[in-house]
């Protein structure tokens, strides 16, 4: 599994597919659809912030169906950051719990 990971965990769908196929459980167990959509949007924003100097490009517009025009700055609020961190914490705690259960049950 580790050899094919690369940066797969920057794409939530790919990350979940790897976890499901290799470990047999959902990476986003307990996360509802609206929060999953929010996570996808924030990861897409991260990509634009990191690789496009925070400027919306056509790929981002299509990926998230945004109202923002190409060339506009990505907007991210402190509330979005707090929500993102809480959801990431929830996913990590779920993952740790599942991994601990795998270790205990051998």
XYZ file of C-alpha atoms in Angstrom:
106
model
C 0.000 0.000 0.000
C 2.640 2.558 0.964
C 4.397 2.370 -2.389
C 1.329 3.560 -4.272
C 0.236 6.296 -1.886
C 2.327 9.205 -3.131
C 0.216 12.261 -2.418
C -3.076 10.339 -2.657
C -4.308 11.765 0.626
C -4.525 15.225 -0.915
C -7.512 13.835 -2.857
C -10.204 12.703 -0.439
C -11.910 10.295 -2.840
C -8.625 8.595 -3.680
C -7.692 8.421 0.003
C -11.011 6.844 0.889
C -10.723 4.343 -1.975
C -7.292 3.240 -0.731
C -8.489 2.830 2.851
C -11.582 0.903 1.743
C -9.687 -1.443 -0.569
C -6.695 -2.057 1.717
C -8.205 -1.870 5.199
C -11.885 -2.513 4.572
C -13.435 0.495 6.244
C -14.536 4.037 5.413
C -12.096 6.827 6.127
C -15.019 9.195 6.610
C -17.218 7.059 8.845
C -19.436 9.316 10.903
C -19.024 12.294 8.568
C -22.313 13.268 6.909
C -22.641 14.318 3.268
C -22.684 18.056 3.941
C -19.476 17.852 5.970
C -17.880 15.622 3.329
C -18.767 18.205 0.659
C -17.285 20.908 2.885
C -14.055 18.891 3.249
C -13.837 18.446 -0.542
C -14.253 22.210 -1.042
C -11.577 23.046 1.514
C -9.100 20.598 -0.029
C -9.799 22.141 -3.445
C -9.160 25.581 -1.946
C -5.908 24.326 -0.435
C -4.762 23.253 -3.882
C -5.502 26.673 -5.385
C -3.893 28.511 -2.476
C -0.780 26.337 -2.697
C -0.363 26.125 -6.464
C -2.135 29.187 -7.938
C -1.194 31.959 -5.510
C -4.786 31.803 -4.177
C -6.265 32.724 -7.569
C -9.318 30.830 -8.846
C -8.637 28.939 -12.066
C -11.002 27.181 -14.467
C -10.243 23.751 -12.987
C -11.321 24.954 -9.534
C -14.454 26.617 -10.937
C -15.519 23.367 -12.600
C -14.535 21.152 -9.655
C -16.573 23.047 -7.071
C -19.117 24.861 -9.281
C -18.178 28.172 -7.719
C -19.644 31.560 -8.451
C -16.153 33.057 -8.281
C -14.583 34.231 -11.514
C -11.264 33.002 -12.833
C -8.494 35.173 -11.402
C -10.341 36.095 -8.199
C -8.750 35.401 -4.824
C -9.978 32.337 -2.948
C -11.952 33.295 0.112
C -11.546 31.362 3.343
C -12.907 32.516 6.677
C -11.737 31.824 10.212
C -14.999 29.889 10.729
C -14.187 27.649 7.755
C -10.731 26.987 9.170
C -12.178 26.090 12.578
C -14.771 23.782 11.007
C -12.129 22.162 8.805
C -9.831 21.519 11.750
C -12.672 19.995 13.781
C -13.657 17.690 10.911
C -10.037 16.674 10.339
C -9.755 15.931 14.056
C -12.865 13.780 13.862
C -11.506 11.839 10.862
C -8.162 11.325 12.589
C -9.754 10.106 15.823
C -11.961 7.713 13.833
C -8.882 6.457 11.975
C -6.890 5.949 15.182
C -9.787 4.057 16.733
C -10.118 1.771 13.704
C -6.367 1.118 13.606
C -6.275 0.358 17.344
C -9.150 -2.109 16.869
C -7.239 -3.807 14.036
C -4.154 -4.148 16.254
C -6.114 -5.509 19.223
C -8.045 -8.029 17.150
C -4.846 -9.062 15.407
